[in-house]
JSON list of C-alpha atoms in Angstrom, two decimals:
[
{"chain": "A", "resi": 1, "resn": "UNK", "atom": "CA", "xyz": [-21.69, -22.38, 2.26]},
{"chain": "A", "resi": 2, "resn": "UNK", "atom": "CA", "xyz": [-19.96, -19.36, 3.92]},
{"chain": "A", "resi": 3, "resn": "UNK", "atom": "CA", "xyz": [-17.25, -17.30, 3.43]},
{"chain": "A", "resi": 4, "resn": "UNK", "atom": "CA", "xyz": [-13.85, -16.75, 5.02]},
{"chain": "A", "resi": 5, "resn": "UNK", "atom": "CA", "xyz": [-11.39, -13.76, 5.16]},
{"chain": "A", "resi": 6, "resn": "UNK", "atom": "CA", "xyz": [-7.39, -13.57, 4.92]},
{"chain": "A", "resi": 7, "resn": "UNK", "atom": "CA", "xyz": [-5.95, -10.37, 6.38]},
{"chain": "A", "resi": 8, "resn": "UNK", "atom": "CA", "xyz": [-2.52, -9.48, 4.90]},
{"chain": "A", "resi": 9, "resn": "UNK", "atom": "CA", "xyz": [-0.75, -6.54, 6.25]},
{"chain": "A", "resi": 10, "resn": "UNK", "atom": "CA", "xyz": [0.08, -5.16, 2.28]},
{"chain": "A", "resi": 11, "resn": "UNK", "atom": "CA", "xyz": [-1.96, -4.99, -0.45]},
{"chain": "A", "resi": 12, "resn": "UNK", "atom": "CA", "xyz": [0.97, -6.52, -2.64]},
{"chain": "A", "resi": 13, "resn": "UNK", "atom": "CA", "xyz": [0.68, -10.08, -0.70]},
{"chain": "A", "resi": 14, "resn": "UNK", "atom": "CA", "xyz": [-3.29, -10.04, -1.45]},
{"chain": "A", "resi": 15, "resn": "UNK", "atom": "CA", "xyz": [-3.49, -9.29, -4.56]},
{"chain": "A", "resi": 16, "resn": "UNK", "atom": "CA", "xyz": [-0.08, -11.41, -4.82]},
{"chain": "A", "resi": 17, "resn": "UNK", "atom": "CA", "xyz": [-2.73, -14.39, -3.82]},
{"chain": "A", "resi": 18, "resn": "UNK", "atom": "CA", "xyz": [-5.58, -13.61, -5.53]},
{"chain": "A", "resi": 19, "resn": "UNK", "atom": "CA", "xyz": [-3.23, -13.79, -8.74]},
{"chain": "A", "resi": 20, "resn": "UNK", "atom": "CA", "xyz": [-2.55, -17.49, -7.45]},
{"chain": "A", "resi": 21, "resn": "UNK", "atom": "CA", "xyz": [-6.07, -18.64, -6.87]},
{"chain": "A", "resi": 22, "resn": "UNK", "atom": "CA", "xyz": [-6.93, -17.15, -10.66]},
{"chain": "A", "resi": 23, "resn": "UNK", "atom": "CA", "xyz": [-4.38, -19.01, -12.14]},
{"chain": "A", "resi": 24, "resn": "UNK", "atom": "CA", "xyz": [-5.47, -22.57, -9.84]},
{"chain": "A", "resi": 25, "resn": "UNK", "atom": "CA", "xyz": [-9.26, -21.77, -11.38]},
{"chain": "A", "resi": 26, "resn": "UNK", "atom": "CA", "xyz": [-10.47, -21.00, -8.15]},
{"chain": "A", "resi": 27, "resn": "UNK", "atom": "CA", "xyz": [-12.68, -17.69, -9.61]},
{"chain": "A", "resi": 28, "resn": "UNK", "atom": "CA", "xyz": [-14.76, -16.78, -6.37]},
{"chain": "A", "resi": 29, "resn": "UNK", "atom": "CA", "xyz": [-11.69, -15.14, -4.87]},
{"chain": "A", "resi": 30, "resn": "UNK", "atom": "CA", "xyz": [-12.15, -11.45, -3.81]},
{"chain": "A", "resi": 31, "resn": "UNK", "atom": "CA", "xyz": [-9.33, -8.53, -2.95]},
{"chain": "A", "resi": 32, "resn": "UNK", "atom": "CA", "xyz": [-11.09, -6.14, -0.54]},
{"chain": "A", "resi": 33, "resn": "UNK", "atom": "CA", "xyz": [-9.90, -4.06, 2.40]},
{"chain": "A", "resi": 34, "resn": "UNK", "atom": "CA", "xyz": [-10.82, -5.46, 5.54]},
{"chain": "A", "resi": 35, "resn": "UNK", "atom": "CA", "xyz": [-13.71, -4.74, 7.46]},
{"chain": "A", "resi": 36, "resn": "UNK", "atom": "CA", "xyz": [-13.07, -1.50, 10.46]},
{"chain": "A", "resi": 37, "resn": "UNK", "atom": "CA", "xyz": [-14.54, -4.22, 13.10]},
{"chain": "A", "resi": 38, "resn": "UNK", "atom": "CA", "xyz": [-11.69, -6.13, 12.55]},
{"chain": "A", "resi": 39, "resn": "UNK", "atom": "CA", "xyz": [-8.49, -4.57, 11.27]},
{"chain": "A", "resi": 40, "resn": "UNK", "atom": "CA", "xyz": [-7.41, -2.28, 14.19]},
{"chain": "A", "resi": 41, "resn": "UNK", "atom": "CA", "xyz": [-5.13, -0.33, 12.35]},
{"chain": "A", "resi": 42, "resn": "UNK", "atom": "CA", "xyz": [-7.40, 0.23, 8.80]},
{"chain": "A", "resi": 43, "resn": "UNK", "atom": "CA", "xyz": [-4.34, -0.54, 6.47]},
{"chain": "A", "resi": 44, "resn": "UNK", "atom": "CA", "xyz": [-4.83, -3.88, 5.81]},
{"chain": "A", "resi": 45, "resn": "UNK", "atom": "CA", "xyz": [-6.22, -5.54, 3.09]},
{"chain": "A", "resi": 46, "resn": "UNK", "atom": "CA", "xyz": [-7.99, -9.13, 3.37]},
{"chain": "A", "resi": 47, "resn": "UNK", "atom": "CA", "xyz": [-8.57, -12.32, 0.29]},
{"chain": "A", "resi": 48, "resn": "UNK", "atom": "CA", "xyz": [-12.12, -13.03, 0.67]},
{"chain": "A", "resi": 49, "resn": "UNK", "atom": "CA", "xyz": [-13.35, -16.41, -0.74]},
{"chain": "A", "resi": 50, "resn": "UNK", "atom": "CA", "xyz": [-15.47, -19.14, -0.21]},
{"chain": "A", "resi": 51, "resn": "UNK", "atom": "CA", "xyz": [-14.98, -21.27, 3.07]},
{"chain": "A", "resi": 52, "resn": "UNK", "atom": "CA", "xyz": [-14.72, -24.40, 0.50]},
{"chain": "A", "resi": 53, "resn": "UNK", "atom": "CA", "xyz": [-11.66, -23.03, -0.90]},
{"chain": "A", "resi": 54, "resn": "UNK", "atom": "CA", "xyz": [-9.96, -21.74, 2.25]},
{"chain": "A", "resi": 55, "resn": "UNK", "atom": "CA", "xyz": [-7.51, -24.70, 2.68]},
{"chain": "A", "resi": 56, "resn": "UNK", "atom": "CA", "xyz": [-6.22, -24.48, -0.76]},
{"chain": "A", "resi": 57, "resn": "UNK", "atom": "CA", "xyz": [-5.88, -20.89, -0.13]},
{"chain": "A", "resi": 58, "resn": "UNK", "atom": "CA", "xyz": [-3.68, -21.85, 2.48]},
{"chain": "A", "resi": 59, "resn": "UNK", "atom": "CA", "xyz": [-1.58, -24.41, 0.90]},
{"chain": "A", "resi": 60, "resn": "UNK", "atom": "CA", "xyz": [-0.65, -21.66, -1.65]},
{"chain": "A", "resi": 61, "resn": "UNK", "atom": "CA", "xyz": [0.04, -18.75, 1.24]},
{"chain": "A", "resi": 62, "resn": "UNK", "atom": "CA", "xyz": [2.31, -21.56, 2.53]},
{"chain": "A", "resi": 63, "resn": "UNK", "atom": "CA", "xyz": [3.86, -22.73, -0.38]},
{"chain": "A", "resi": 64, "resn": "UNK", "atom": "CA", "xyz": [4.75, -19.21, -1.56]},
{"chain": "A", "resi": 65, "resn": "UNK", "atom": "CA", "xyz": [5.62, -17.78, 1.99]},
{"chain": "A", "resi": 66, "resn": "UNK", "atom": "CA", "xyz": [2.60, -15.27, 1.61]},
{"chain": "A", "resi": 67, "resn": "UNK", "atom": "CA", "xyz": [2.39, -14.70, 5.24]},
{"chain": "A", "resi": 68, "resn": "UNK", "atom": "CA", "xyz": [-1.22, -13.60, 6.32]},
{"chain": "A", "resi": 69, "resn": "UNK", "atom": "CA", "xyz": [-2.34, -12.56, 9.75]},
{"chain": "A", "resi": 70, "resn": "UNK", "atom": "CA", "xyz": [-5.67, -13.97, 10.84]},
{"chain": "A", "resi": 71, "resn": "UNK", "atom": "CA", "xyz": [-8.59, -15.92, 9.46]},
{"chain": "A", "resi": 72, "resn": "UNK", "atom": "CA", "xyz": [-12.12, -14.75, 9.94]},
{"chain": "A", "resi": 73, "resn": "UNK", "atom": "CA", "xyz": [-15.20, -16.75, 9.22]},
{"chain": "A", "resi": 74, "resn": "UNK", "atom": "CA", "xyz": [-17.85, -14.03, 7.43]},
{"chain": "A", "resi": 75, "resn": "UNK", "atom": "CA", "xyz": [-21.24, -14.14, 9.41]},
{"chain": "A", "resi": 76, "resn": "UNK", "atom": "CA", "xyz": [-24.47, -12.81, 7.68]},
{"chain": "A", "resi": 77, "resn": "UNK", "atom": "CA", "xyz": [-26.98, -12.06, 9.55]},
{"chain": "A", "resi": 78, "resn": "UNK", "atom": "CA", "xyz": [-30.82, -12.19, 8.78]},
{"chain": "A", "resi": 79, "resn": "UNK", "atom": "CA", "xyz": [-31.21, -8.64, 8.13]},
{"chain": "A", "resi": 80, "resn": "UNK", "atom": "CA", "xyz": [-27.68, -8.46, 6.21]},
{"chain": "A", "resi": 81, "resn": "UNK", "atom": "CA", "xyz": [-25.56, -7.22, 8.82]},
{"chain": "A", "resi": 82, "resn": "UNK", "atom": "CA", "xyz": [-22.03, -9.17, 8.62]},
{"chain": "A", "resi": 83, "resn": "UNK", "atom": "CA", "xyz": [-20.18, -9.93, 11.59]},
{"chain": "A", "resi": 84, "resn": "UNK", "atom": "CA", "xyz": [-16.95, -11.89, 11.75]},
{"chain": "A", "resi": 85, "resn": "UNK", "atom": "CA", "xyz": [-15.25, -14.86, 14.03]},
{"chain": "A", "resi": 86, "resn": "UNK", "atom": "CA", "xyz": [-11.65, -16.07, 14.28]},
{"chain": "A", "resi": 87, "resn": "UNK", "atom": "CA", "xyz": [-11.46, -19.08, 12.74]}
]
């Protein structure tokens, strides 16, 4: 298992999401804002959730025109630092 971040540019079309995947019982769904390392301008905020769940995810971005603007795989590493990769 792993986890996988959507960036959205708004906070509105996040948490807009989040609200989705709560209502489709998907409950391991997370609003944060994104990691420095990979949001170059800091404003954005990024859906965190398992990487299980990341295609329904999508299907309900798509189906409600939440447009999001990159995918990151979450990478833990043995002494806890994360790192991230495009997806």
């Amino acid at each position: 298992m792993g986890y996988a971040l959507m960036v959205f540019s708004s906070s509105t079309t996040a948490s807009r999401l989040k609200r989705l995947a709560f209502r489709a019982q998907l409950r391991d769904v997370n609003l944060i804002q994104t990691p420095k390392i990979i949001s170059k301008n800091g404003c954005t905020y990024s859906v965190r959730c398992k990487v299980s769940e990341l295609a329904a995810l999508k299907s309900m971005a798509d189906e409600y025109g939440l447009r999001y603007l990159k995918i990151y795989r979450e990478i833990t590493g043995t002494n806890g630092t994360k790192s991230y990769e495009l997806y």
